[in-house]
PDB file of C-alpha atoms in Angstrom:
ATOM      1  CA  UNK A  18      23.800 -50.303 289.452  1.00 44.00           C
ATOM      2  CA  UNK A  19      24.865 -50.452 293.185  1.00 60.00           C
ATOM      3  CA  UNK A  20      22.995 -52.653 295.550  1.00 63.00           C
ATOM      4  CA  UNK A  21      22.462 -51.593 299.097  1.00 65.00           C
ATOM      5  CA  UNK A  22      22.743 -54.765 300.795  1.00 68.00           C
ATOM      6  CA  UNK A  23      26.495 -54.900 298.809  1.00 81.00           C
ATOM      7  CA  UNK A  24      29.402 -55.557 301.303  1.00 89.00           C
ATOM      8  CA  UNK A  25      32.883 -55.188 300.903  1.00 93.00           C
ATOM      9  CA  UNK A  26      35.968 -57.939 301.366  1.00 96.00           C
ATOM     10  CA  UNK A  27      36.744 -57.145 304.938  1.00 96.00           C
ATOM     11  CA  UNK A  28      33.570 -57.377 305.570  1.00 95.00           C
ATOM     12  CA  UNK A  29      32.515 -60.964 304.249  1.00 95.00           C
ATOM     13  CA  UNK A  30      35.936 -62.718 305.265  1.00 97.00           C
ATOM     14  CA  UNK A  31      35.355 -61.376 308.881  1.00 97.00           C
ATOM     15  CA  UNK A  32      31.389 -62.026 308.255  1.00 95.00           C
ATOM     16  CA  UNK A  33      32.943 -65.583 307.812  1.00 97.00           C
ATOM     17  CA  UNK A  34      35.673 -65.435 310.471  1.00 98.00           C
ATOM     18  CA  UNK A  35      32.787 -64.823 312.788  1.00 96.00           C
ATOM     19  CA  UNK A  36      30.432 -67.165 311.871  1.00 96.00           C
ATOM     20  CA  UNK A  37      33.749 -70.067 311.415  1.00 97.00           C
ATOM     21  CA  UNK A  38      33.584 -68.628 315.661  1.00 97.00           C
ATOM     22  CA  UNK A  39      30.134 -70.142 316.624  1.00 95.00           C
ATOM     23  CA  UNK A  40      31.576 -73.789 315.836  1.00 95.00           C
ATOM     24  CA  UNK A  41      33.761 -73.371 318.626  1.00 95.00           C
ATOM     25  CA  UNK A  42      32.613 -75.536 321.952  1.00 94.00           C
ATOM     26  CA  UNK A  43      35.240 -73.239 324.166  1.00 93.00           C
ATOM     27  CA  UNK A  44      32.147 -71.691 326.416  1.00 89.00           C
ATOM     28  CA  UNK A  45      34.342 -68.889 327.367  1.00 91.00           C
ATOM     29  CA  UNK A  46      36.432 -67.595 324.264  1.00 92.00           C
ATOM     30  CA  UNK A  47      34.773 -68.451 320.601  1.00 95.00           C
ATOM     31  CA  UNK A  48      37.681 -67.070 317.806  1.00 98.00           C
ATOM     32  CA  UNK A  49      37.029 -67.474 314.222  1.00 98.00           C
ATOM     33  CA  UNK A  50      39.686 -67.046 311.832  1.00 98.00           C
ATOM     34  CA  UNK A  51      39.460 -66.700 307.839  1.00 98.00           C
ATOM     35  CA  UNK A  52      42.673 -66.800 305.349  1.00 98.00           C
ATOM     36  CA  UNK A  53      41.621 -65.112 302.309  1.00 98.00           C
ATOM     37  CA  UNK A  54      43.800 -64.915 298.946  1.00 97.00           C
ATOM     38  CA  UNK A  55      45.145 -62.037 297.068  1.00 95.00           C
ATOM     39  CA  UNK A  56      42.842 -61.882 294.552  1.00 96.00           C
ATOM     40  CA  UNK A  57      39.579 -62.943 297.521  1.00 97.00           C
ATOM     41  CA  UNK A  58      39.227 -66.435 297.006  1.00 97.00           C
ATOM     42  CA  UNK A  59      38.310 -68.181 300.774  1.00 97.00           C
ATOM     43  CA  UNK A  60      42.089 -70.488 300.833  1.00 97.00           C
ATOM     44  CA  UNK A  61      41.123 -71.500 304.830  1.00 98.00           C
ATOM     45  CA  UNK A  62      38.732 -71.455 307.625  1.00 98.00           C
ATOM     46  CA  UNK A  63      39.883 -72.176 311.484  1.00 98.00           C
ATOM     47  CA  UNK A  64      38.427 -72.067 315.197  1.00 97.00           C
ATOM     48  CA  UNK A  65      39.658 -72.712 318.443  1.00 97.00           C
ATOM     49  CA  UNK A  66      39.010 -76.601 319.531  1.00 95.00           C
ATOM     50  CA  UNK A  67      40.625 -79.642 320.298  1.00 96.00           C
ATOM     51  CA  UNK A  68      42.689 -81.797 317.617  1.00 95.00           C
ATOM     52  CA  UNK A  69      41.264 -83.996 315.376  1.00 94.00           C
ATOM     53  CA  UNK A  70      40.003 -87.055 317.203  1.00 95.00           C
ATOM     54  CA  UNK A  71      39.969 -85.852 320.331  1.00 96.00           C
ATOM     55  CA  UNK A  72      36.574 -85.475 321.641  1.00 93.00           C
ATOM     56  CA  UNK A  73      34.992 -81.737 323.003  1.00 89.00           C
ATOM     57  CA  UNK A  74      33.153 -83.234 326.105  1.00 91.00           C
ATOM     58  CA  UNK A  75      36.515 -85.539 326.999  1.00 94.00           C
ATOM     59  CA  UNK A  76      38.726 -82.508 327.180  1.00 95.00           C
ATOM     60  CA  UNK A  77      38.618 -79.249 329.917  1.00 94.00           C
ATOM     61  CA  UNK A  78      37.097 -76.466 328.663  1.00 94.00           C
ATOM     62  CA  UNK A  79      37.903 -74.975 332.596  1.00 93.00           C
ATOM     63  CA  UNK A  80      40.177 -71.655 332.525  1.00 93.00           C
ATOM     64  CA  UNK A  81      41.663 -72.158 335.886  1.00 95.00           C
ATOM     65  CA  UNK A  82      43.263 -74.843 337.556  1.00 96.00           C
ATOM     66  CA  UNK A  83      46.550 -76.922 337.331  1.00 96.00           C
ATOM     67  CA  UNK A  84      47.950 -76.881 333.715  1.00 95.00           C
ATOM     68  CA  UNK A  85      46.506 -80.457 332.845  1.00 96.00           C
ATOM     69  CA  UNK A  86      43.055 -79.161 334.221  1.00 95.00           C
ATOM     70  CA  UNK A  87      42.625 -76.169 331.308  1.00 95.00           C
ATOM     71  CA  UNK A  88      41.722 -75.785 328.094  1.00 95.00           C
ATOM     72  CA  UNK A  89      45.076 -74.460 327.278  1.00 95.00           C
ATOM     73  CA  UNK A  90      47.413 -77.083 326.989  1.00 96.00           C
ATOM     74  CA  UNK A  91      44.826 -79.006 324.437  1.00 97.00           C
ATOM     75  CA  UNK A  92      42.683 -76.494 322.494  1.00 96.00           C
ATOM     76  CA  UNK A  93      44.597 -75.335 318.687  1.00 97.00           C
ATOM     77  CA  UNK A  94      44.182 -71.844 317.959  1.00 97.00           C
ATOM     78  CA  UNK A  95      41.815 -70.880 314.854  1.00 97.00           C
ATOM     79  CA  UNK A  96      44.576 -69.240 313.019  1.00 98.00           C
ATOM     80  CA  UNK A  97      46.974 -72.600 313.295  1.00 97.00           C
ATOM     81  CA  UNK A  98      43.544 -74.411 312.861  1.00 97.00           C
ATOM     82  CA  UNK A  99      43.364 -72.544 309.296  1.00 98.00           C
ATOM     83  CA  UNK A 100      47.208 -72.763 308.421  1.00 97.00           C
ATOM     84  CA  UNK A 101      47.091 -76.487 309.180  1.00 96.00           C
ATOM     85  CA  UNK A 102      43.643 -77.216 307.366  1.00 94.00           C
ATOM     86  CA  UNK A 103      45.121 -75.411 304.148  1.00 96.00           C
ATOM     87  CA  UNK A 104      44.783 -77.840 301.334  1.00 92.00           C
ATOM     88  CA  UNK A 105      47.284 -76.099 299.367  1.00 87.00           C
ATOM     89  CA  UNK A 106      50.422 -75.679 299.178  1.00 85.00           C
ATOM     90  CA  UNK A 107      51.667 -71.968 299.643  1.00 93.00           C
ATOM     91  CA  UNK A 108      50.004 -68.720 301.897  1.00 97.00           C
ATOM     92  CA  UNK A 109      52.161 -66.513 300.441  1.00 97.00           C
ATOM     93  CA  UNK A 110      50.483 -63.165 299.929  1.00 97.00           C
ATOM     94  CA  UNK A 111      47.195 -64.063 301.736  1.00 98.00           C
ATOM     95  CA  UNK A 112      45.500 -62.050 304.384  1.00 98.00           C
ATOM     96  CA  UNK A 113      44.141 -63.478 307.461  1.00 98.00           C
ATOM     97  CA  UNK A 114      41.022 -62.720 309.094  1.00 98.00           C
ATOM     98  CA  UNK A 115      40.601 -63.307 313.053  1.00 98.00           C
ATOM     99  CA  UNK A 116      38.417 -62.235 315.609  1.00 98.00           C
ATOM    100  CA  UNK A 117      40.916 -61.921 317.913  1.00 98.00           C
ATOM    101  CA  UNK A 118      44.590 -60.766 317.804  1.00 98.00           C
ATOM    102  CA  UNK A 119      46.601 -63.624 317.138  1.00 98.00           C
ATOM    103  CA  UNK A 120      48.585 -65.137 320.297  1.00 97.00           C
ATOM    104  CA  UNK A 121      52.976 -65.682 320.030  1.00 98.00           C
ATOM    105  CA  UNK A 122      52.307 -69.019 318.910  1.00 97.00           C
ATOM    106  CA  UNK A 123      50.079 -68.697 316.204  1.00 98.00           C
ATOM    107  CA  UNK A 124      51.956 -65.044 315.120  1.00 98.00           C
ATOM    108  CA  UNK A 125      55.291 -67.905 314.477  1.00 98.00           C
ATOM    109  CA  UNK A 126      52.919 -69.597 312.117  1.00 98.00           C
ATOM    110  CA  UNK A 127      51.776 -66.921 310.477  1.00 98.00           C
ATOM    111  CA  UNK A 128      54.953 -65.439 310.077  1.00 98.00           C
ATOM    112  CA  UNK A 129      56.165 -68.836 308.583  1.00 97.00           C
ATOM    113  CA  UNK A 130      53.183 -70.010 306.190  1.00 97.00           C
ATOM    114  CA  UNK A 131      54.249 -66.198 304.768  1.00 97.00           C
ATOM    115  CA  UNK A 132      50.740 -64.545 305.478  1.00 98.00           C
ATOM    116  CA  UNK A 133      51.530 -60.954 304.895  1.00 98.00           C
ATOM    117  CA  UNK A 134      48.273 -58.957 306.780  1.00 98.00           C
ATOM    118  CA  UNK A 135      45.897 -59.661 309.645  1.00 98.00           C
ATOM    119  CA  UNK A 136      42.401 -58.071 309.778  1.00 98.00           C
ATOM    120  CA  UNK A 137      41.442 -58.529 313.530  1.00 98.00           C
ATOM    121  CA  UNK A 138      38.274 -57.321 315.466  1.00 97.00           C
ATOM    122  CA  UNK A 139      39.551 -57.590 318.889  1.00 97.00           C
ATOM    123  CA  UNK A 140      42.429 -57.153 321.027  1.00 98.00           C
ATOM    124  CA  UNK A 141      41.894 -57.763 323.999  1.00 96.00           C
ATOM    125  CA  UNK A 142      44.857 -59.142 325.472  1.00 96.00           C
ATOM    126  CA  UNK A 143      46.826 -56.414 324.345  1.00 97.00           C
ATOM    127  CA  UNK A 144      48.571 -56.153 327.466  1.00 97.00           C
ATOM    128  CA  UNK A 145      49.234 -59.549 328.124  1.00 97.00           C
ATOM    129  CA  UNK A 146      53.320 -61.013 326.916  1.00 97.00           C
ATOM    130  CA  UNK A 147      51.635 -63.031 324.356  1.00 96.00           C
ATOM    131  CA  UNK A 148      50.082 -60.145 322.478  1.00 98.00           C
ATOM    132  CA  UNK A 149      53.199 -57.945 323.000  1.00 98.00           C
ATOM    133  CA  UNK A 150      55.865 -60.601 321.614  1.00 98.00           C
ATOM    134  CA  UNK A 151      53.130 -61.615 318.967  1.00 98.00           C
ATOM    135  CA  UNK A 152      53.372 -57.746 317.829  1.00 98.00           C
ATOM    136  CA  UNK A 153      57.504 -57.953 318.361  1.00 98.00           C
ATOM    137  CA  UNK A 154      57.443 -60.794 315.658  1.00 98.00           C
ATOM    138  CA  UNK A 155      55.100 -59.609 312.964  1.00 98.00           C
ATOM    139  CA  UNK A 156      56.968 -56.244 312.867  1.00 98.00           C
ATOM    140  CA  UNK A 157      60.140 -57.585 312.464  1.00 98.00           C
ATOM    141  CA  UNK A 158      58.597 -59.590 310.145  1.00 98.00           C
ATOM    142  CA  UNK A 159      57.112 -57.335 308.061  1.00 98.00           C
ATOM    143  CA  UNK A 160      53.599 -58.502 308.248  1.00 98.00           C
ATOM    144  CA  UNK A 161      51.157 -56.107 308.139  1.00 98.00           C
ATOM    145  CA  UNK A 162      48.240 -55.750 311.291  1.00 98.00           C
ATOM    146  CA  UNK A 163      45.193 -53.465 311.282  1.00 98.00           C
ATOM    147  CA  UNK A 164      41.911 -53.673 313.083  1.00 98.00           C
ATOM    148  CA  UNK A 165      38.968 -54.106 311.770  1.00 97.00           C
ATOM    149  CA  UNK A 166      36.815 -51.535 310.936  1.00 93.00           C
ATOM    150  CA  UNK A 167      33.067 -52.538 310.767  1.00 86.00           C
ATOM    151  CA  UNK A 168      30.742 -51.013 309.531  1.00 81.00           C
ATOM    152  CA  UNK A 169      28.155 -51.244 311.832  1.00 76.00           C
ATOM    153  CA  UNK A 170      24.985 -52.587 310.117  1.00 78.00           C
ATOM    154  CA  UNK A 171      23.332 -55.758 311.163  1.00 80.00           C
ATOM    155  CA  UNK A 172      23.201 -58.596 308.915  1.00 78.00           C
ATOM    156  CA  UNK A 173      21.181 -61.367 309.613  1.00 79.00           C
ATOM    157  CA  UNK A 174      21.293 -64.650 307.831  1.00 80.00           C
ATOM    158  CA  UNK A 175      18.891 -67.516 308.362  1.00 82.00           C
ATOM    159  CA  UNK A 176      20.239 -71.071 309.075  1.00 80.00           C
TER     160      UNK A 176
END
């Protein structure tokens, strides 16, 4: 018997990447991440925000600015956020799920913690260096990127 309301893996591990998104305090740029295993266990969740102990209204959230003044010398990435929550002890194999193309940075991680796919919905820094030497690595790397493919029906949970 098939259910209707049935979804499929990408779907719930990017349902979850997205939702993992909204506890993000960055009022410009929420990003959700999910690292699923190969057999679709939930291994670990991420989102963009400051390090542990360091507190949201303390920090810049401000986009431009001198260096110091930004969010971007401070806030962790969700995918480095997931790789470093990981209470295990080996990614190999796993898929990750973000919301938005991973950066150079957080493509080195992946790369390392030997994540072998990324499911992304967005990608829009594509033209940036970042992007472009994030795409460099994974394909010399092997690791497998593909966009996200949704399916376009609304899903609305209650909290």
């Amino acid at each position: 018997m098939k259910r209707k309301d049935y979804i499929n893996w990408d779907e719930y591990f990017m349902g979850v990447a997205k939702l993992s998104a909204l506890r993000s305090k960055d009022p410009d740029t929420q990003v959700g991440c999910c690292i699923a295993t190969s057999d679709n266990r939930i291994a670990s969740l991420g989102y963009n925000g400051l390090p542990r102990g360091c507190s949201d209204d303390q920090f810049p959230w401000n986009r431009e600015g001198t260096p110091i003044e930004t969010k971007y010398l401070y806030v962790v990435h969700s995918e480095l956020n997931a790789i470093l929550n990981f209470a295990g002890n080996d990614l190999t194999g796993c898929k990750i799920y973000v919301t938005l193309f991973p950066c150079n940075e957080c493509a080195k991680a992946i790369i390392q913690s030997g994540i072998k796919e990324i499911v992304y919905a967005e990608d829009r820094y594509a033209d940036t260096d970042a992007v472009k030497a994030s795409k460099k690595m994974l394909t010399a790397a092997k690791v497998i990127y593909r966009k996200y493919t949704p399916s376009h029906r609304k899903i609305q949970i209650e909290i």
